[in-house]
PDB file of C-alpha atoms in Angstrom:
ATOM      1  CA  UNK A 945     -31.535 102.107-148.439  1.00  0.00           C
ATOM      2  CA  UNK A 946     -33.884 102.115-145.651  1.00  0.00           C
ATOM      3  CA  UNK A 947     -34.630 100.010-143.005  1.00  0.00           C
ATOM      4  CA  UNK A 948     -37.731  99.636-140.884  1.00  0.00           C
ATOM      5  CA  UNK A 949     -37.713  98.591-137.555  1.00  0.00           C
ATOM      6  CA  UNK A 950     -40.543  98.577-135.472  1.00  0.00           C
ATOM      7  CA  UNK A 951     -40.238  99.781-131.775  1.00  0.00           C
ATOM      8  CA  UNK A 952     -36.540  98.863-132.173  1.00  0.00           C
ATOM      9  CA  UNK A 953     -33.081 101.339-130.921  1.00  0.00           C
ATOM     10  CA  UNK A 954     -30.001  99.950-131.097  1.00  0.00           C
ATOM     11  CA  UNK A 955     -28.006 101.852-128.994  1.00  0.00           C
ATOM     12  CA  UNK A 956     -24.344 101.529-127.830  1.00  0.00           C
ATOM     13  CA  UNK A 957     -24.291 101.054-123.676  1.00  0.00           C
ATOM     14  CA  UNK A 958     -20.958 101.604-122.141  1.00  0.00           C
ATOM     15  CA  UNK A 959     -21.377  98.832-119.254  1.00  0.00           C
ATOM     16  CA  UNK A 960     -19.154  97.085-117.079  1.00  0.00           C
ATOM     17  CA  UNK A 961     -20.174  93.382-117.184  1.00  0.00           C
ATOM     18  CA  UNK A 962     -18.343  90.750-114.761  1.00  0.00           C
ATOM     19  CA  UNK A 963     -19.049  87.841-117.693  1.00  0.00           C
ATOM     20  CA  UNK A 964     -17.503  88.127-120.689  1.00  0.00           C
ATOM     21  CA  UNK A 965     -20.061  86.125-122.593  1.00  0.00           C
ATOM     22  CA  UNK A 966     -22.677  88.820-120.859  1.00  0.00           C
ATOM     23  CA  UNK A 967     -20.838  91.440-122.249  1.00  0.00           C
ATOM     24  CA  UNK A 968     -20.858  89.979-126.035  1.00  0.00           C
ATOM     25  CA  UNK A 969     -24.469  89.215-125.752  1.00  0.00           C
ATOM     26  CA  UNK A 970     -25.223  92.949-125.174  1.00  0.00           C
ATOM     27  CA  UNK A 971     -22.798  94.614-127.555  1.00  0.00           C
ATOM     28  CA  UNK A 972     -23.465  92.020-130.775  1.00  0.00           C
ATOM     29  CA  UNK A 973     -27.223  91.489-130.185  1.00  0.00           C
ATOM     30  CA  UNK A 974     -30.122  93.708-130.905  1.00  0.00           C
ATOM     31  CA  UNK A 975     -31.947  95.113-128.563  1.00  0.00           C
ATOM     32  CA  UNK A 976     -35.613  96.382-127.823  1.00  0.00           C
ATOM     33  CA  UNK A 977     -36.537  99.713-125.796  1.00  0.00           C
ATOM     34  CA  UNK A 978     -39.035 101.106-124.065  1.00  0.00           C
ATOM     35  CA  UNK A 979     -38.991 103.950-121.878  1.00  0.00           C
ATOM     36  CA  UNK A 980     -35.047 104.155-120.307  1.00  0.00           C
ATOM     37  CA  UNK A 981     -34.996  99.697-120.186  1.00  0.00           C
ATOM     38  CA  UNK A 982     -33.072  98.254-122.873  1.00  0.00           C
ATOM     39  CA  UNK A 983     -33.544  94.655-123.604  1.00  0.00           C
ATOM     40  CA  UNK A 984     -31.002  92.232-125.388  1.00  0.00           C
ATOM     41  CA  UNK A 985     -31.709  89.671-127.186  1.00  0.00           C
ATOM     42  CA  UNK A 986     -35.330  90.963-129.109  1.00  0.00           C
ATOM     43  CA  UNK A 987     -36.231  86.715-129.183  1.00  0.00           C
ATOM     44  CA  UNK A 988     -35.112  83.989-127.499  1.00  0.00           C
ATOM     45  CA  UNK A 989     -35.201  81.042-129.239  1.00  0.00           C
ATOM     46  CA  UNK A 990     -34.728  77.338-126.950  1.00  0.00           C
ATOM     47  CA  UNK A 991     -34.299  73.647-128.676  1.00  0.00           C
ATOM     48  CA  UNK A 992     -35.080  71.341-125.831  1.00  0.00           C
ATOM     49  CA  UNK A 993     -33.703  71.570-122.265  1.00  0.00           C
ATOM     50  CA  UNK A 994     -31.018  74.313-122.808  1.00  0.00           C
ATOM     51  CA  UNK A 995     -31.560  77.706-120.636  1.00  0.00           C
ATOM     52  CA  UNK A 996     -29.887  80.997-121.583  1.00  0.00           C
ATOM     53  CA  UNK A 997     -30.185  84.914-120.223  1.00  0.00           C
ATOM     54  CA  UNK A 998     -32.370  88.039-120.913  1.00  0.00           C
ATOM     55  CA  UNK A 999     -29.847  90.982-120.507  1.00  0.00           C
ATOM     56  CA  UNK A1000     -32.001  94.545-119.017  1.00  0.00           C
ATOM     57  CA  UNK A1001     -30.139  97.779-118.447  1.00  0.00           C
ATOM     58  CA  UNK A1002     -31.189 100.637-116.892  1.00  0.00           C
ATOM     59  CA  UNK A1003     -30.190 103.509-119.721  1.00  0.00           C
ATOM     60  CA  UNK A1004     -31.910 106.017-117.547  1.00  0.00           C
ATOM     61  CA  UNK A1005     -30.534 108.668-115.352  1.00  0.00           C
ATOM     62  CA  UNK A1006     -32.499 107.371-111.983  1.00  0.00           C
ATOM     63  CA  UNK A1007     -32.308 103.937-110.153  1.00  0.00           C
ATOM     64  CA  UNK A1008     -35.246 102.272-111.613  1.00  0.00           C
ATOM     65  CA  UNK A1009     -37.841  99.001-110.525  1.00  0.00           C
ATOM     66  CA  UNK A1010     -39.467  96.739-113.317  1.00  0.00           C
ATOM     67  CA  UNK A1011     -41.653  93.693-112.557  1.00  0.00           C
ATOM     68  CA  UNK A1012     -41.166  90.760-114.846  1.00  0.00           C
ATOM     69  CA  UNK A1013     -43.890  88.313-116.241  1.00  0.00           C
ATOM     70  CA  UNK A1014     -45.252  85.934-118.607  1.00  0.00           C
ATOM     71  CA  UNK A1015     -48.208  86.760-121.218  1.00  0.00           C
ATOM     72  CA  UNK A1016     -49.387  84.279-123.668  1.00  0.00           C
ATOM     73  CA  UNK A1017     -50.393  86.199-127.195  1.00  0.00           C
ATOM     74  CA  UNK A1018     -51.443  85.638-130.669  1.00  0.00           C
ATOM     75  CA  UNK A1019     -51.161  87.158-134.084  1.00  0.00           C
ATOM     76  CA  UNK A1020     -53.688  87.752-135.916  1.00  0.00           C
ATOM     77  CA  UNK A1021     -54.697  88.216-139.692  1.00  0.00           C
ATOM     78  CA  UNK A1022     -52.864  91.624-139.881  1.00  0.00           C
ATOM     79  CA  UNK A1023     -49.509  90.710-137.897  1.00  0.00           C
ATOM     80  CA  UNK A1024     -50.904  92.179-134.804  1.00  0.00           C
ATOM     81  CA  UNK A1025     -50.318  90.297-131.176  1.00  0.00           C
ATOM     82  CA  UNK A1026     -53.177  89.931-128.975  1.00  0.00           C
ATOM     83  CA  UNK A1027     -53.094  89.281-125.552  1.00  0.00           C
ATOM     84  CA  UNK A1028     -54.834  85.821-124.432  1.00  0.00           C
ATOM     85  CA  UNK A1029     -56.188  85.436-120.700  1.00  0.00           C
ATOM     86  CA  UNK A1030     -56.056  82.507-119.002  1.00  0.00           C
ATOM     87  CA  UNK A1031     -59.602  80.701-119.654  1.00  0.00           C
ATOM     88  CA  UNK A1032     -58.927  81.461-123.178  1.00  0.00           C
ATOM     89  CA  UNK A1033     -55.431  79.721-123.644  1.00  0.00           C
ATOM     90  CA  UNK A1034     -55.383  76.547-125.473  1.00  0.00           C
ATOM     91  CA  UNK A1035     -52.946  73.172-124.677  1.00  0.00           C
ATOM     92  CA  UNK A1036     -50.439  74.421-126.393  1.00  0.00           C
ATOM     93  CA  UNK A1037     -50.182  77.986-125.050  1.00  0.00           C
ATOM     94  CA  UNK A1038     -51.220  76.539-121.454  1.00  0.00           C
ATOM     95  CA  UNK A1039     -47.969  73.807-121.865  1.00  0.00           C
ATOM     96  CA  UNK A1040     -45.624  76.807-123.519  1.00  0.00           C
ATOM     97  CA  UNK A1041     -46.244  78.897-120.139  1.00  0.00           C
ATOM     98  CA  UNK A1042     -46.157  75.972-117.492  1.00  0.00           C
ATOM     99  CA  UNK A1043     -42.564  75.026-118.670  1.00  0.00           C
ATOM    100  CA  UNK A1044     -40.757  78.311-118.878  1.00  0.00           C
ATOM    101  CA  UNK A1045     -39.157  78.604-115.435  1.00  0.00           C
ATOM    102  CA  UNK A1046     -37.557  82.876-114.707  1.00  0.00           C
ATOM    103  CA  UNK A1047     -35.663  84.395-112.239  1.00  0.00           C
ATOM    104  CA  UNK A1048     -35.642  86.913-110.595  1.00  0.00           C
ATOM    105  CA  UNK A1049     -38.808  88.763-111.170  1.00  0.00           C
ATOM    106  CA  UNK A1050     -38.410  91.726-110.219  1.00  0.00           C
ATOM    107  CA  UNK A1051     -35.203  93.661-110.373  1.00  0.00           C
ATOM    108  CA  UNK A1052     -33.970  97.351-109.359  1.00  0.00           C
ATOM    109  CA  UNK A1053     -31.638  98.832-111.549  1.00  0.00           C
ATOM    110  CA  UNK A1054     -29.777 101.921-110.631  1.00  0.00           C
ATOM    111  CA  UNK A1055     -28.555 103.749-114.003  1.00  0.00           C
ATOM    112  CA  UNK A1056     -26.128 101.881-116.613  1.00  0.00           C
ATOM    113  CA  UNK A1057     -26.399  99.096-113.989  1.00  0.00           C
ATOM    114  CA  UNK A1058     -27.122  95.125-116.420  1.00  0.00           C
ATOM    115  CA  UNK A1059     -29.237  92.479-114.747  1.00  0.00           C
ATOM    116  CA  UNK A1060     -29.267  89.439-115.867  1.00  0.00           C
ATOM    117  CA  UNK A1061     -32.791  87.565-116.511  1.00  0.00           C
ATOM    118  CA  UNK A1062     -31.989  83.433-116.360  1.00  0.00           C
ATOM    119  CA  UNK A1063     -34.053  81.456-118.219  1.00  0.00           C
ATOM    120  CA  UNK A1064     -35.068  77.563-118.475  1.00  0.00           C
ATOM    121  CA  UNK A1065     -37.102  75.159-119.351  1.00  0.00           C
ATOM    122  CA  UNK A1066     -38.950  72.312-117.853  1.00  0.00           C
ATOM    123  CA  UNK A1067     -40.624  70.351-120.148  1.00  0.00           C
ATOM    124  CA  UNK A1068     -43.418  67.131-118.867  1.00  0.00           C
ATOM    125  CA  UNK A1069     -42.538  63.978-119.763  1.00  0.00           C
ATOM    126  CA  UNK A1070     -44.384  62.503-123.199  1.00  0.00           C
ATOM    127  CA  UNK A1071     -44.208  66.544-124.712  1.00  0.00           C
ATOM    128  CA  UNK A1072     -45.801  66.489-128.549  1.00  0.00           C
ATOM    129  CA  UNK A1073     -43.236  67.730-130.825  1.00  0.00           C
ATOM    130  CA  UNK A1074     -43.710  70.826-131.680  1.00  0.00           C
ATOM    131  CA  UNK A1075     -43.269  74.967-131.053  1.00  0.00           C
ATOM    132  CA  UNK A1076     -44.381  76.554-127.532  1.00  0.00           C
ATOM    133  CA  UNK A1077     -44.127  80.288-127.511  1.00  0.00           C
ATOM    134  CA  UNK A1078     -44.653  82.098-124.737  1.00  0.00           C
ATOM    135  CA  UNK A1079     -43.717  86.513-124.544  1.00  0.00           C
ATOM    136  CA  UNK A1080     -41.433  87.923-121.494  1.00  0.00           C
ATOM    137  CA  UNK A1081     -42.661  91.102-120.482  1.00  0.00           C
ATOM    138  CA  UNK A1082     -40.986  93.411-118.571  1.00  0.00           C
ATOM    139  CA  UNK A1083     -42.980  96.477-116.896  1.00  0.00           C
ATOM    140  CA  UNK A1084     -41.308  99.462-115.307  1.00  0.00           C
ATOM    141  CA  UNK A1085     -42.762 100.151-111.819  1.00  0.00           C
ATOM    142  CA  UNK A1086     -43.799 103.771-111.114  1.00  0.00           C
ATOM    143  CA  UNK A1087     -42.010 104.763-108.090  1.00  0.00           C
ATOM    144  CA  UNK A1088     -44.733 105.978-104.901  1.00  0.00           C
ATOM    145  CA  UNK A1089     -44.914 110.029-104.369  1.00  0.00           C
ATOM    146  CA  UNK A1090     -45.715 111.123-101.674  1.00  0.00           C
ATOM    147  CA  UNK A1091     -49.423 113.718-101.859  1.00  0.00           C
ATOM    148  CA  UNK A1092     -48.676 117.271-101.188  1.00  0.00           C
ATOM    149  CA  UNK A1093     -51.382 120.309-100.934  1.00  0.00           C
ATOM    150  CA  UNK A1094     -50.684 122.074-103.856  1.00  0.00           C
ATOM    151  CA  UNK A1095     -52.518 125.666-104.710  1.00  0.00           C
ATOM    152  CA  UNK A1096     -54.987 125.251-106.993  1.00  0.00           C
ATOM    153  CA  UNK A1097     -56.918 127.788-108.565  1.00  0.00           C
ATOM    154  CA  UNK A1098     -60.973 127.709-108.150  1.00  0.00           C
ATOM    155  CA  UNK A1099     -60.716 125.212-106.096  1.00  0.00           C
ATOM    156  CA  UNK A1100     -59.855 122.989-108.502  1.00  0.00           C
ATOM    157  CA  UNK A1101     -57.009 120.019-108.228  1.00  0.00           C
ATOM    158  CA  UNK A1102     -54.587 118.317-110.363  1.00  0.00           C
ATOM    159  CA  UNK A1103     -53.873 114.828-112.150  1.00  0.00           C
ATOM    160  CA  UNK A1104     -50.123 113.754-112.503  1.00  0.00           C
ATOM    161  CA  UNK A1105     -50.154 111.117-115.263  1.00  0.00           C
ATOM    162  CA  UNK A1106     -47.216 108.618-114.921  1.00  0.00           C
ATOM    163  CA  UNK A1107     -46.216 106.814-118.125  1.00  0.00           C
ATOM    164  CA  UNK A1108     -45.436 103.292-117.286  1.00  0.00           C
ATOM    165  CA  UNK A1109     -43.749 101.640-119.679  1.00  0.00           C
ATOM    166  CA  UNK A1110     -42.991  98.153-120.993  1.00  0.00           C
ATOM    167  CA  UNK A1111     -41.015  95.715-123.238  1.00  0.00           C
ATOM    168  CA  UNK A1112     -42.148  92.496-124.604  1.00  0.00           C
ATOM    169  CA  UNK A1113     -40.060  89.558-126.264  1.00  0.00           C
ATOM    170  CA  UNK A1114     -40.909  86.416-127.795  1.00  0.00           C
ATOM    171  CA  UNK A1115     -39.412  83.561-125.873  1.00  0.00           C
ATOM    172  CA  UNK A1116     -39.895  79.921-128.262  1.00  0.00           C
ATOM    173  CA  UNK A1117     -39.354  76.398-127.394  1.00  0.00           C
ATOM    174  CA  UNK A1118     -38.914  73.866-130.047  1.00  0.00           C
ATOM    175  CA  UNK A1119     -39.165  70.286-129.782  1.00  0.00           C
ATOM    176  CA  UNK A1120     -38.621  68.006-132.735  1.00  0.00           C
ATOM    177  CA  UNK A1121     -37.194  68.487-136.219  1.00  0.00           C
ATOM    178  CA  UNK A1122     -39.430  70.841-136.770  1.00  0.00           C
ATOM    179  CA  UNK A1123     -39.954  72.598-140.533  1.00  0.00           C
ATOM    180  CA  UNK A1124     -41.477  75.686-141.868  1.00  0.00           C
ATOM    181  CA  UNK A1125     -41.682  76.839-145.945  1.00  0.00           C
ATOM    182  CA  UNK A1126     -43.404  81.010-146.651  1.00  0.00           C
ATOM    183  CA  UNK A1127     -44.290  82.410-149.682  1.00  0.00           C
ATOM    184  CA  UNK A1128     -44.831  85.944-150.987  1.00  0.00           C
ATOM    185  CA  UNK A1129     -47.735  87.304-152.986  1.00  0.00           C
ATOM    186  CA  UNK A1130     -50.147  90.140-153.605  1.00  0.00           C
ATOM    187  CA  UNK A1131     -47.852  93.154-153.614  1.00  0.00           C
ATOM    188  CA  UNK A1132     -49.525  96.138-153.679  1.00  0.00           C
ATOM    189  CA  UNK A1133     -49.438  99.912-152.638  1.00  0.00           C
ATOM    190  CA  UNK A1134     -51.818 101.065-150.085  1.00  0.00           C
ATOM    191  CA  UNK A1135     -53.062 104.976-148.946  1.00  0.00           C
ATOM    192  CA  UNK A1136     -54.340 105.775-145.671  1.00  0.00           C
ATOM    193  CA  UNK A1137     -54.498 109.045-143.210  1.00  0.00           C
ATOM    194  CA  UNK A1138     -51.226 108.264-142.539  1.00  0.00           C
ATOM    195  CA  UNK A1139     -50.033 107.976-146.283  1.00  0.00           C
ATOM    196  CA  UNK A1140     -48.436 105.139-148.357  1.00  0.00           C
ATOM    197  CA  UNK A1141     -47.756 101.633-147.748  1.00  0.00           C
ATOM    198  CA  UNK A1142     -46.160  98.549-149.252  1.00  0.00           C
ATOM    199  CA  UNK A1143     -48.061  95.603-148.263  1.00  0.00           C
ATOM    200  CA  UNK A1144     -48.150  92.266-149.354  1.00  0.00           C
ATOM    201  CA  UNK A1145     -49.317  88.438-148.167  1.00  0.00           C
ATOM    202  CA  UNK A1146     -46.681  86.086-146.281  1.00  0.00           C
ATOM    203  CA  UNK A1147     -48.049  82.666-146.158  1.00  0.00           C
ATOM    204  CA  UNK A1148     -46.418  79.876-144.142  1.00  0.00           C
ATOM    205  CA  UNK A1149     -46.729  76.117-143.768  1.00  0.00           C
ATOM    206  CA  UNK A1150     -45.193  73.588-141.887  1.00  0.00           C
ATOM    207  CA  UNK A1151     -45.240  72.896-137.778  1.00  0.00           C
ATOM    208  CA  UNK A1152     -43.046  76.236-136.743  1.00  0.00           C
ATOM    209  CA  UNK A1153     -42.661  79.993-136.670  1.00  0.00           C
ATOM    210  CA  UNK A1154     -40.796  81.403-139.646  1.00  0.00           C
ATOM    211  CA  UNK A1155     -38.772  85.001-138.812  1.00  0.00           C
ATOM    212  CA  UNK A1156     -36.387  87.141-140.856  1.00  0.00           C
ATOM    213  CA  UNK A1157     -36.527  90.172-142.854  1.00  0.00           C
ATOM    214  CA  UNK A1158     -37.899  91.597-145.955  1.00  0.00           C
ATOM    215  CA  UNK A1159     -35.676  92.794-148.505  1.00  0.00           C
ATOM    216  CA  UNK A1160     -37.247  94.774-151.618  1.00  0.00           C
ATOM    217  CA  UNK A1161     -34.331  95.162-154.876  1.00  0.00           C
ATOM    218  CA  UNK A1162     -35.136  96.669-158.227  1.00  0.00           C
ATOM    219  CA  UNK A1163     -33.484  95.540-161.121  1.00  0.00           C
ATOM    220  CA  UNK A1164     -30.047  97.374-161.777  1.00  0.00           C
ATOM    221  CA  UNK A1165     -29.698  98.691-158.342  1.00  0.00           C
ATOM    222  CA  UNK A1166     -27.612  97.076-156.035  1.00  0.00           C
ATOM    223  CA  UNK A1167     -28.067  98.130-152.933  1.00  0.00           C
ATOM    224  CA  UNK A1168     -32.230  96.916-151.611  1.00  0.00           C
ATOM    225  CA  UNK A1169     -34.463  99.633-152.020  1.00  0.00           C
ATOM    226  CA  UNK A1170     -35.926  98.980-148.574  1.00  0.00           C
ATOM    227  CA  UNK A1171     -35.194  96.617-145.377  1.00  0.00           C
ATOM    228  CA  UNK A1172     -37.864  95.325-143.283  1.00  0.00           C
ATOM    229  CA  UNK A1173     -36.374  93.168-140.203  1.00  0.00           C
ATOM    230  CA  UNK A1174     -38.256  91.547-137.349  1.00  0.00           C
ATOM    231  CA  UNK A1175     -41.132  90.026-139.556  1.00  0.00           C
ATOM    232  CA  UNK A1176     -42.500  86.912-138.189  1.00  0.00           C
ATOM    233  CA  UNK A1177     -45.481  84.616-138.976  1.00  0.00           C
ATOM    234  CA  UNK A1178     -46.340  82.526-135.956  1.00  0.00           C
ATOM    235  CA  UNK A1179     -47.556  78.683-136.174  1.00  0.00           C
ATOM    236  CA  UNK A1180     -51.582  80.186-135.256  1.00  0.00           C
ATOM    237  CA  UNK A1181     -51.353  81.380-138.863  1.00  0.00           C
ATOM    238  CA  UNK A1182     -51.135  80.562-141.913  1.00  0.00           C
ATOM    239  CA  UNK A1183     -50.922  83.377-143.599  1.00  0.00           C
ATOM    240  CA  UNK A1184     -50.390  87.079-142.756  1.00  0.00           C
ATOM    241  CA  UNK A1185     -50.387  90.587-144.338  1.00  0.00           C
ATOM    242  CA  UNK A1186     -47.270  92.653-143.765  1.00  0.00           C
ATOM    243  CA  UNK A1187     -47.638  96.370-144.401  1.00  0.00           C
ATOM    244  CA  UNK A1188     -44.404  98.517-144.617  1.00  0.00           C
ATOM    245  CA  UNK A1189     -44.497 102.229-144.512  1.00  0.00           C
ATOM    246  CA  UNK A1190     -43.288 103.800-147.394  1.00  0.00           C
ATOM    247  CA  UNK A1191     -41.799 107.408-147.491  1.00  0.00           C
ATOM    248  CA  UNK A1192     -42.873 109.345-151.085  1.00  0.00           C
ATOM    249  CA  UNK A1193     -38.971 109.268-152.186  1.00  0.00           C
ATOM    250  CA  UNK A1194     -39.085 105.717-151.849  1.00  0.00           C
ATOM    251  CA  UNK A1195     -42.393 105.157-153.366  1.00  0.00           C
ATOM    252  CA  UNK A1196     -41.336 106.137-156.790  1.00  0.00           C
ATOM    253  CA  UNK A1197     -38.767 103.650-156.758  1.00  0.00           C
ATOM    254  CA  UNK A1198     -41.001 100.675-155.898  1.00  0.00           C
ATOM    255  CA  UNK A1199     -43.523 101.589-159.300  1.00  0.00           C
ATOM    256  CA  UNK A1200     -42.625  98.891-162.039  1.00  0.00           C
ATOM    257  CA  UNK A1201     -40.809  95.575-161.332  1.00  0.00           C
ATOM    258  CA  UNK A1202     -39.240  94.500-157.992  1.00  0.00           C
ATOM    259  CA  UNK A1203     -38.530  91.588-155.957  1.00  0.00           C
ATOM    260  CA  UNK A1204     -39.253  90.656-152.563  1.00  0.00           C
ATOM    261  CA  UNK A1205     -37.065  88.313-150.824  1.00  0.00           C
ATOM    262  CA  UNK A1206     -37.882  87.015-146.902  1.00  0.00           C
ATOM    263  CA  UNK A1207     -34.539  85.798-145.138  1.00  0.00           C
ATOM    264  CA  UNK A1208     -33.345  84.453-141.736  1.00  0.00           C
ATOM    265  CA  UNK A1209     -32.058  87.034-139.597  1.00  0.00           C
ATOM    266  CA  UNK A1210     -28.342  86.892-139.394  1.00  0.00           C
ATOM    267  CA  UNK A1211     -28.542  85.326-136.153  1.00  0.00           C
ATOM    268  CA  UNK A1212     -30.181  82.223-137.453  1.00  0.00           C
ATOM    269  CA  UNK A1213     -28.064  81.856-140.188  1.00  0.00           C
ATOM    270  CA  UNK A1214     -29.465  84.453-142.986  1.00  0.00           C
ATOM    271  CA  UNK A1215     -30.530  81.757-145.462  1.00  0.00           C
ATOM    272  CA  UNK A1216     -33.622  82.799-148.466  1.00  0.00           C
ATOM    273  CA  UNK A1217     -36.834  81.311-147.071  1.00  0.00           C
ATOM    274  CA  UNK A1218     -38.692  82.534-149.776  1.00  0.00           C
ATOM    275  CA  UNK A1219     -38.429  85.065-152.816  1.00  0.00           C
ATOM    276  CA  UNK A1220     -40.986  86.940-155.396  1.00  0.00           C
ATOM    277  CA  UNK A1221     -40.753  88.876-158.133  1.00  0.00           C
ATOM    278  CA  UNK A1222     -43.513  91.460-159.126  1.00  0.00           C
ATOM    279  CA  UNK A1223     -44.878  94.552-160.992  1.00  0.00           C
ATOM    280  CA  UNK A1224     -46.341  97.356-158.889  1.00  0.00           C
ATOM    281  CA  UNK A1225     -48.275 100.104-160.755  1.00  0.00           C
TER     282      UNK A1225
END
């Protein structure tokens, strides 16, 4: 079996956390990385008024700044996430980022030192049922060096290049009984530069997001022949095409029939949202 997971390490922190519920939230939730920030949950999902916490830790081995913000993005066609600016945001985007209240926003975090993120919401009175999604980001500051004369050659002079790096999550807010059905079609293998992929269609309908993960089985075999977690289709689409690298040992395996089943993540309860079954040649 083997599972894709895309910009995703779980890692095990060894933390000491003064809130027990802190503590569980880090060691039995997954979390994102980027650089030496961990990030716990990967999605935050809110149903009306109730707040929760964002859990970063510095995994690095120096004392660390990050700035934390709100972006408003969309996916698009191929499952990619594109920023929106302001004068481009719509009233639901516009609504999803006036209500999300954060604090603090900006934190220092020596090494293997937690900081809890709160979060809340603030709806306005008369709100349209509905989902408002808005995405956390959090952005490590480069820390200021001092300029030295340095000895260059020719006369010449140098560039450092800082990386500066950053993790984004997906906070949602849903108001109403809101419902969501997907469907699978179109599996096919794909070649590129990079070499083969499985990619198919994921249609949704209804008034919400639907996320899970993709499980492919061949008949006989018991275990799946490949996991694909963190697969989402947002409410701007309808329909979206995921594309799963495929390793050539695993290739063979997916010629001939399969099936292709899209579940909840465990977290939201791990029930079938929708299932396939197909013939690759």
């Amino acid at each position: 079996m083997m599972t894709i997971e895309a910009l995703r390490a779980l890692k095990t922190c060894c933390i000491g956390l003064t809130s027990l519920a802190t503590a569980m939230m880090m060691t039995t939730m997954p979390a994102q990385a980027a650089g030496d920030l961990l990030v716990a949950p990967t999605r935050v999902v809110l149903d009306g008024d109730r707040g929760t916490e964002v859990i970063l830790n510095n995994i690095g081995s120096e004392t660390a700044t990050y700035r934390i913000s709100l972006e408003l993005r969309r996916m698009t066609a191929d499952g990619r996430l594109e920023e929106v600016t302001e004068d481009q945001a719509n009233e639901i985007e516009q609504a999803a980022k006036a209500m999300i209240r954060y604090a603090p926003r900006r934190v220092t975090l020596p090494p293997n030192q937690p900081q809890a993120i709160r979060l809340g919401v603030r709806a306005p009175e008369g709100l349209p049922d509905g989902e408002y999604r808005v995405h956390l980001l959090f952005r490590a500051i480069p820390e200021t060096r001092s300029v030295t004369d340095q000895t260059v050659p020719n006369g010449g002079f140098t560039i450092a290049l800082t990386p500066i790096y950053g993790v984004t999550i997906p906070i949602i807010v849903r108001y109403g009984n809101l419902q969501a059905t997907a469907a699978i079609a179109n599996g096919r293998m794909e070649k590129d530069a990079d070499g083969q992929s499985f990619a198919f269609d994921l249609s949704r309908s209804g008034d919400r997001s639907t996320y899970g993960e993709i499980r492919i089985t061949k008949p006989g075999i018991d275990e799946p022949v490949m996991i694909a977690r963190g697969i989402a289709v947002y409410p701007e689409v309808t329909k979206r095409t995921v594309s799963l690298p495929v390793p050539p040992e695993i290739a063979a395996q997916l010629n001939g029939q399969i099936s292709v089943a899209y579940y909840e993540s465990a977290n939201d309860g791990g029930a079938l949202i929708a299932k396939t079954d197909m013939v690759i040649r």
